Coordinates of C-alpha atoms and ligand atoms in Angstrom, one line a residue:
X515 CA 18.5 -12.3 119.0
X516 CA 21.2 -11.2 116.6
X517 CA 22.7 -14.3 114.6
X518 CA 25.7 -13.8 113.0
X519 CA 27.8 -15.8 109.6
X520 CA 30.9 -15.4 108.7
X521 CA 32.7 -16.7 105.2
X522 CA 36.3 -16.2 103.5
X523 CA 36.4 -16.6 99.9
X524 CA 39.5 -15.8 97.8
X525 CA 39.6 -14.1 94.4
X526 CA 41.1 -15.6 91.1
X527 CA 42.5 -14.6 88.2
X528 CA 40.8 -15.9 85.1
X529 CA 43.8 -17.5 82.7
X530 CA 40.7 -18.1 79.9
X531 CA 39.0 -14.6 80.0
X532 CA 35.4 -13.8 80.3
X533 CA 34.9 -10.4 78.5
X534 CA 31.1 -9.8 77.6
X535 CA 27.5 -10.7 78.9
X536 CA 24.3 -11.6 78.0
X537 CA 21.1 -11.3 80.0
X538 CA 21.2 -11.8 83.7
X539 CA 25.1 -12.0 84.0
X540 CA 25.6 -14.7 81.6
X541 CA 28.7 -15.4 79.6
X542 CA 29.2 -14.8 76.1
X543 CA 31.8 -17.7 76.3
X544 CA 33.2 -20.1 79.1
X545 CA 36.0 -19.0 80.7
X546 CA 38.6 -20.6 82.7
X547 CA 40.5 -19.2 86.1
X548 CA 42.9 -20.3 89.1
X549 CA 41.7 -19.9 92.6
X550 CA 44.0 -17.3 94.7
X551 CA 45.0 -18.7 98.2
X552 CA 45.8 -15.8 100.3
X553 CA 44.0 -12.7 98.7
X554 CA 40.3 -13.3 100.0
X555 CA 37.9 -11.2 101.3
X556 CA 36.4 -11.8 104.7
X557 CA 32.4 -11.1 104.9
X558 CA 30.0 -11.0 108.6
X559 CA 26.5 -11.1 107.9
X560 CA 24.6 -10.0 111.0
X561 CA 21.0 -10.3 111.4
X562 CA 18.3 -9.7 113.8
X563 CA 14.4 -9.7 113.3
X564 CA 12.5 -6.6 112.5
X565 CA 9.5 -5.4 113.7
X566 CA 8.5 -3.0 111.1
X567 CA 8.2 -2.9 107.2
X568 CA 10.9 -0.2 106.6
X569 CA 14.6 -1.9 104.6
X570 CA 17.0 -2.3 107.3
X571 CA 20.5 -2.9 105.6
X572 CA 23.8 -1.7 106.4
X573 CA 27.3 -1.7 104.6
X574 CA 30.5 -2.0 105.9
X575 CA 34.1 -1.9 104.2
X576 CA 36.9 -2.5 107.4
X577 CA 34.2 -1.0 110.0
X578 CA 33.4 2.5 107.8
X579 CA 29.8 2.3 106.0
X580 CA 30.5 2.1 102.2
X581 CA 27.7 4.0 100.3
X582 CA 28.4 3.1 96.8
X583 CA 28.9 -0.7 97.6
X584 CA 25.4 -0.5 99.9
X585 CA 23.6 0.4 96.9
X586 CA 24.8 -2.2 94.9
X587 CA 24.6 -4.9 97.5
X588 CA 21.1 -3.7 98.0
X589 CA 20.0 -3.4 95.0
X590 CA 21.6 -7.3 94.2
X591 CA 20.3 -8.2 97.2
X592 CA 16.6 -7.0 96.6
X593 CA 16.4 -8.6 93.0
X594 CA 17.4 -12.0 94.3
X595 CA 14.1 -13.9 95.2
X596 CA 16.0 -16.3 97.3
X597 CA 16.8 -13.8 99.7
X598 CA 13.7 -11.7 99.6
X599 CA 12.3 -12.8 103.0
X600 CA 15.8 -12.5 104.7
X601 CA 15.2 -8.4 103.8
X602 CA 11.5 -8.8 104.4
X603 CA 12.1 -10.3 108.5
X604 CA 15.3 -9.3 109.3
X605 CA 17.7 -6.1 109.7
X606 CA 20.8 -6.8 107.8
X607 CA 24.0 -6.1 108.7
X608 CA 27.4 -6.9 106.2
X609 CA 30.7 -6.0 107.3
X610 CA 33.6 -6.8 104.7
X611 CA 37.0 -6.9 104.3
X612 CA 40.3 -7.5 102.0
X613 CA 43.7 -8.8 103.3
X614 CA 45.0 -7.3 99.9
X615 CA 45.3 -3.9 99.3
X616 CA 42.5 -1.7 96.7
X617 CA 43.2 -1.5 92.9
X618 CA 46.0 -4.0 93.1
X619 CA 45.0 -6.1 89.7
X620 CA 43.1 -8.4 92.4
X621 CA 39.1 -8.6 91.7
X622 CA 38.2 -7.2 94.8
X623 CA 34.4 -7.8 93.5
X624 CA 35.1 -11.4 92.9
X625 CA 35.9 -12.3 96.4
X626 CA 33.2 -9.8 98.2
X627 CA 30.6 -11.1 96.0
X628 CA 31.2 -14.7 96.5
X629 CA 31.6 -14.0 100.2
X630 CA 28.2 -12.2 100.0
X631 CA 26.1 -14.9 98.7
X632 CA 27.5 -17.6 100.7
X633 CA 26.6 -15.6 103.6
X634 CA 23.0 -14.5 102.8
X635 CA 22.3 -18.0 101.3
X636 CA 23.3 -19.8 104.4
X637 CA 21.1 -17.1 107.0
X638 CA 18.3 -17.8 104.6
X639 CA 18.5 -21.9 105.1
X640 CA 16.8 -22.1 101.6
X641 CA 19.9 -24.5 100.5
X642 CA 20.5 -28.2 101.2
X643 CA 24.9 -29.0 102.0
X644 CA 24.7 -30.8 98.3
X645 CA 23.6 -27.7 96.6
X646 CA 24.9 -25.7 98.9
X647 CA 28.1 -24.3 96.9
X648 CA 26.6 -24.2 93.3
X649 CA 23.9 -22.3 94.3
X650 CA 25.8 -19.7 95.8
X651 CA 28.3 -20.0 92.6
X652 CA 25.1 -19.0 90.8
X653 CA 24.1 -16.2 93.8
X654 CA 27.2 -14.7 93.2
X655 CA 27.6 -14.9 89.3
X656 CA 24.4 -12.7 89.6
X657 CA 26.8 -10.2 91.7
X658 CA 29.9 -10.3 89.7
X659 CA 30.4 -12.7 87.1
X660 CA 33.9 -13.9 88.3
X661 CA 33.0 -14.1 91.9
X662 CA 31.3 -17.6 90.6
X663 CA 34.8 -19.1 90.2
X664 CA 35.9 -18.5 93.4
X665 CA 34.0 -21.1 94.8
X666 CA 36.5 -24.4 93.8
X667 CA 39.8 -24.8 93.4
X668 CA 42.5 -24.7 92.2
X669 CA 41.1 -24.1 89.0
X670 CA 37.5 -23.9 87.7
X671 CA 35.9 -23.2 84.4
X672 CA 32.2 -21.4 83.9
X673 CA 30.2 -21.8 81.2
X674 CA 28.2 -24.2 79.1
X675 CA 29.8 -26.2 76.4
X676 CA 28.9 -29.7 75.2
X677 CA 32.9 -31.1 75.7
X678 CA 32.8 -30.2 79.4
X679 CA 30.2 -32.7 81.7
X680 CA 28.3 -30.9 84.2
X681 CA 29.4 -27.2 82.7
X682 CA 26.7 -24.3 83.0
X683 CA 26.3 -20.7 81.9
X684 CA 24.7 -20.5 85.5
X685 CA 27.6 -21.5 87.8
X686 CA 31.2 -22.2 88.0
X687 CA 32.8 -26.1 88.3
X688 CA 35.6 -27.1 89.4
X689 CA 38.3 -28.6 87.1
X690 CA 38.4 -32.1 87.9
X691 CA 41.6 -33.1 86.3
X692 CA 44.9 -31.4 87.5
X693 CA 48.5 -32.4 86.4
X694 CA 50.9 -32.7 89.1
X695 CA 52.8 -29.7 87.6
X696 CA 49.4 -27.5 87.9
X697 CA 49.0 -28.1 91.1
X698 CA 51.2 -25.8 93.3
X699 CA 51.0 -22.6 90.7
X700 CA 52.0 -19.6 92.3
X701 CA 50.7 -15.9 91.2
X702 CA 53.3 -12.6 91.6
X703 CA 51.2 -9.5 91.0
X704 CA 53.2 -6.8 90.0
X705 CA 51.8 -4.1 90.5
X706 CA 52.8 -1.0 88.2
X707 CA 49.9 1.1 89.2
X708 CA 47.3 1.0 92.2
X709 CA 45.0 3.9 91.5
X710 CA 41.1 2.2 91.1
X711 CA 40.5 1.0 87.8
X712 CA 39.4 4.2 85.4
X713 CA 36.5 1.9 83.1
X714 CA 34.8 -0.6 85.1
X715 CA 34.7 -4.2 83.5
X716 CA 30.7 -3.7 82.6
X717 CA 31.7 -1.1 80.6
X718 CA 34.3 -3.5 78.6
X719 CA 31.4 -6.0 79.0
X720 CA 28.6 -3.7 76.9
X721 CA 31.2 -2.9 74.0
X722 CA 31.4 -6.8 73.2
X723 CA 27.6 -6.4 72.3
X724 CA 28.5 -4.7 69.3
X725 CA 32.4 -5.7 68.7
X726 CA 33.5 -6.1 65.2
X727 CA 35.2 -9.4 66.7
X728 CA 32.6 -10.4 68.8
X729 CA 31.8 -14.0 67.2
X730 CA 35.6 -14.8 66.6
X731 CA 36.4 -13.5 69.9
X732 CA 34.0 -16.1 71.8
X733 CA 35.1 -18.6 69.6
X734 CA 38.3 -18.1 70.3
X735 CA 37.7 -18.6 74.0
X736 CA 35.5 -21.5 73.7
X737 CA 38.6 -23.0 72.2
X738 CA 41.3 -22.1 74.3
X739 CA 39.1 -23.5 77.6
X740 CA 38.6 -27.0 75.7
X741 CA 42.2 -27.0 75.0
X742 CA 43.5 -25.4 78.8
X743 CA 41.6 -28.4 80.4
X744 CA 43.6 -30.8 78.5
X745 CA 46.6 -29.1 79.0
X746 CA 46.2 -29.2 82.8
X747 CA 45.3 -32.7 82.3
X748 CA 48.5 -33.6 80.8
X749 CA 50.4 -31.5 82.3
X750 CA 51.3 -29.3 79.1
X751 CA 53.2 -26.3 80.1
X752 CA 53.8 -24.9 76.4
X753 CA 49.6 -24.9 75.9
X754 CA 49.6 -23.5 79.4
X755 CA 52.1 -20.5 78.9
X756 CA 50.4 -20.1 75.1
X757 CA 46.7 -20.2 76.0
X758 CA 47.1 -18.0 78.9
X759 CA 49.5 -15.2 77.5
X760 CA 46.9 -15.2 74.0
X761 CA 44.1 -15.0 76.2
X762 CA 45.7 -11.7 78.0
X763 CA 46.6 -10.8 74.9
X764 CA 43.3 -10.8 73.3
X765 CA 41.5 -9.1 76.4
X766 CA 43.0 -5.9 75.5
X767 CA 42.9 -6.1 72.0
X768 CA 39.3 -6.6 72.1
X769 CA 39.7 -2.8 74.5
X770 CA 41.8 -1.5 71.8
X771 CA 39.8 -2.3 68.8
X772 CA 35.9 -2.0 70.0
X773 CA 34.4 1.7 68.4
X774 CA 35.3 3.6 71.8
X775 CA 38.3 2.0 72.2
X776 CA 40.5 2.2 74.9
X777 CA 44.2 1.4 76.6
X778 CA 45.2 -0.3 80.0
X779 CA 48.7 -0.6 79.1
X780 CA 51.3 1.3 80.7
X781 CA 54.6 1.4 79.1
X782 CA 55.7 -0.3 82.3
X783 CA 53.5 -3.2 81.9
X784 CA 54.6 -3.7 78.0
X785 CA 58.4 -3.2 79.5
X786 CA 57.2 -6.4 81.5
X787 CA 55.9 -8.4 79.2
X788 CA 58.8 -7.9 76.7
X789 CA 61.2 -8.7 79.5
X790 CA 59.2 -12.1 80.3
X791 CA 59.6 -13.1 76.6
X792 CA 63.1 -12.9 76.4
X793 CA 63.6 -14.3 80.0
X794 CA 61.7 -17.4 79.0
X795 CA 63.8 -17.6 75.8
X796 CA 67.1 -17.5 77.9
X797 CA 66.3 -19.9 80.4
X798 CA 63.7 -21.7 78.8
X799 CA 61.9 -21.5 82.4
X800 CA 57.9 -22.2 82.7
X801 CA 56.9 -18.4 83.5
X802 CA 54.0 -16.5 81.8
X803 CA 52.2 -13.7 82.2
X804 CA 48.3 -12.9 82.4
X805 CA 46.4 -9.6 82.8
X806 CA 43.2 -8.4 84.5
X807 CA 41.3 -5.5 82.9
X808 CA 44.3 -3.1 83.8
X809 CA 48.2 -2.5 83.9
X810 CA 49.4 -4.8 86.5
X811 CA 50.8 -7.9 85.4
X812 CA 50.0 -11.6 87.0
X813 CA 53.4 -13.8 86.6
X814 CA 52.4 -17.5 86.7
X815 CA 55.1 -20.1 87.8
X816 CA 55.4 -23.4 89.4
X817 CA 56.3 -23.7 93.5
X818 CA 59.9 -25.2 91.9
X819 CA 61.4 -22.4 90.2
X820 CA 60.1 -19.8 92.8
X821 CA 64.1 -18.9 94.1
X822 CA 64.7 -17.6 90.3
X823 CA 62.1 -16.0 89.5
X824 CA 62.6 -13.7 92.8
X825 CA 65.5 -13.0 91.6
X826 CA 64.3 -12.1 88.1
X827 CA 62.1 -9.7 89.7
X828 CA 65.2 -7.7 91.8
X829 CA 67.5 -7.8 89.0
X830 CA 64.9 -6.2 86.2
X831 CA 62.0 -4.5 88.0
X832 CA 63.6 -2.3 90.8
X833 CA 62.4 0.8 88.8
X834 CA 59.0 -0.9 87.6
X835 CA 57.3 -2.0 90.4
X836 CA 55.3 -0.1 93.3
X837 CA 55.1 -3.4 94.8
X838 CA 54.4 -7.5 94.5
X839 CA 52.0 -9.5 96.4
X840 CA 52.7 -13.3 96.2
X841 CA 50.0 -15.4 95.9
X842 CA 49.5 -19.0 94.8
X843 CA 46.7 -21.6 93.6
X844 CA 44.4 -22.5 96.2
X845 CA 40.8 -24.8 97.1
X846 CA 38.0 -21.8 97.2
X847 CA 36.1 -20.6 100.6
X848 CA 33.8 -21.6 102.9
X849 CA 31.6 -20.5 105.5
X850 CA 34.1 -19.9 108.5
Ligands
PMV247 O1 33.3 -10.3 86.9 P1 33.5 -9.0 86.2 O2 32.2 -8.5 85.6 O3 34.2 -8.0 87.0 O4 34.4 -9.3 84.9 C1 35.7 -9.9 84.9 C2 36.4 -9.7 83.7 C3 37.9 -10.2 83.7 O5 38.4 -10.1 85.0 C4 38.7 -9.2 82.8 C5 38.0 -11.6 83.2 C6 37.6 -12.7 84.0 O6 37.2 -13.7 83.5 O7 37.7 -12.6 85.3

């Protein structure tokens, strides 16, 4: 009999960065992100018992097998001990997709990945309804770092440090205490380039091992989530806008100044950035900006001032932008 599970998780966008691992996919500092609502990725897990010894695991991305992603998938899948006798008795079937489109500044990998554990985890029954969602926050940290955040909303922090109860190096939390004014963010990815990324993020990752700024730069980060969590607990909108636009900042410097350095600027994303500055300073409106590892720009804003910042966008991007996905903080996934 074939059995099938089906989960939605969504991705997020990391306003405290986590740039560089140790060990088994653990952070080199605690890092801090808001949940997306509506760009998730939608995972089937189908599985039937096998009668022979032989691997039987197939991947799917929209209904076409996905070579590259089966390899990693299987290879994650294989080194995870919690699922070793789901590959040993069963043939495996994943089938995945994205409601947003490819190379869009969205962590793709974050979603997938989170929708990938929750979806072995639950076929293997190894997990009780408490532990249920930090396990597979752990499961899927082993995938993709990020994808651990995705599992809580609307924001969640991962990584150990002694001012934050309950944190972990092995799993995400969620942030328990939300201003009023943090709670209905919403994200505009402008997108200024959609070709896939040129340097994958564990290449980024590997050049913090021996960055010149290494210790300041996890320092730094330790800092700014100690000092984000009290911000969205008071509802501080200057911290907010400064933590997050430094923490951007800082991403890519850490890029530009490692010994095989590297840009993800475009001129289009610097025009951007400059033109955010000086709208802030006109209006004195709560807006900000925050990067991924690449070009496109996230503009963070709260549900209120959504009308003027539209317009923001028509009047000074026309030329800029390929195109804008609006997004918005949201709770995590589940198994659907
Ligand atoms: O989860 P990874 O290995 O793709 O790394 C994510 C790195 C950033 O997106 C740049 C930062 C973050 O914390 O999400």
């Amino acid at each position: 009999m074939t059995q099938i599970i089906k989960a939605r998780y969504p991705s997020n966008i990391a306003l405290v960065k986590y740039w560089g691992k140790r060990d088994n996919q653990l952070p080199c500092n605690t890092s801090l992100s808001m949940t997306l609502n509506d760009s998730f990725s939608e995972v089937s897990l189908q599985y039937s018992e096998k009668h022979s010894s032989l691997t039987e695991f197939g991947y799917y991305f929209e209904g076409i097998p996905k070579e590259n992603f089966r390899a990693r998938v299987l290879e994650y899948v294989i080194k995870q001990k919690e699922f070793s006798s789901l590959l040993k008795n069963y043939a495996l079937r994943i089938d995945s997709k994205n409601n947003f489109p490819h190379s869009a500044g969205i962590a793709s990998s974050a979603s997938a990945f989170a929708a990938i554990a929750a979806v072995l985890l639950k076929a293997s029954a190894i997990s009780s309804d408490t532990d249920f969602t930090r396990d597979a926050s752990r499961l899927a940290r082993l995938g993709s770092g990020s994808a651990c955040r995705s599992f809580y909303g609307p924001y969640a922090s991962w990584g150990h440090l002694r001012e934050i109860n309950n944190s972990s190096d092995d799993y995400a939390i969620p942030v328990k205490e939300i201003h009023e004014n943090f709670r209905s963010m919403r994200d505009a990815v402008l997108i200024v380039e959609d070709s896939p990324k040129k340097i994958p993020s564990s290449v980024g990752h590997a050049m913090m091992k021996h960055h010149p700024f290494a210790a300041a730069r996890f320092q730094q980060a330790d800092k700014h989530c100690i000092e984000m969590l009290s911000a969205l607990k008071n509802g501080d909108m200057e911290a907010f806008i400064s933590i997050t636009e430094g923490e951007a900042l800082s991403l890519h410097a850490m890029m530009m100044t490692s010994g095989d350095y590297y840009l993800l600027f475009k001129p289009e994303t610097v025009y951007i950035m400059e033109q955010i500055f000086q709208f802030r300073k006109d209006t004195g409106l709560p807006v900000c900006f925050t990067l991924d590892a690449g070009p496109n720009v996230h503009l963070l804003y709260p549900e209120s001032i959504e009308e003027k910042i539209i317009q923001f966008l028509k009047n000074n991007f026309c030329d800029q932008l390929k195109s804008v996905i609006y997004d918005h903080a949201g709770q995590g996934g589940s198994i659907i």
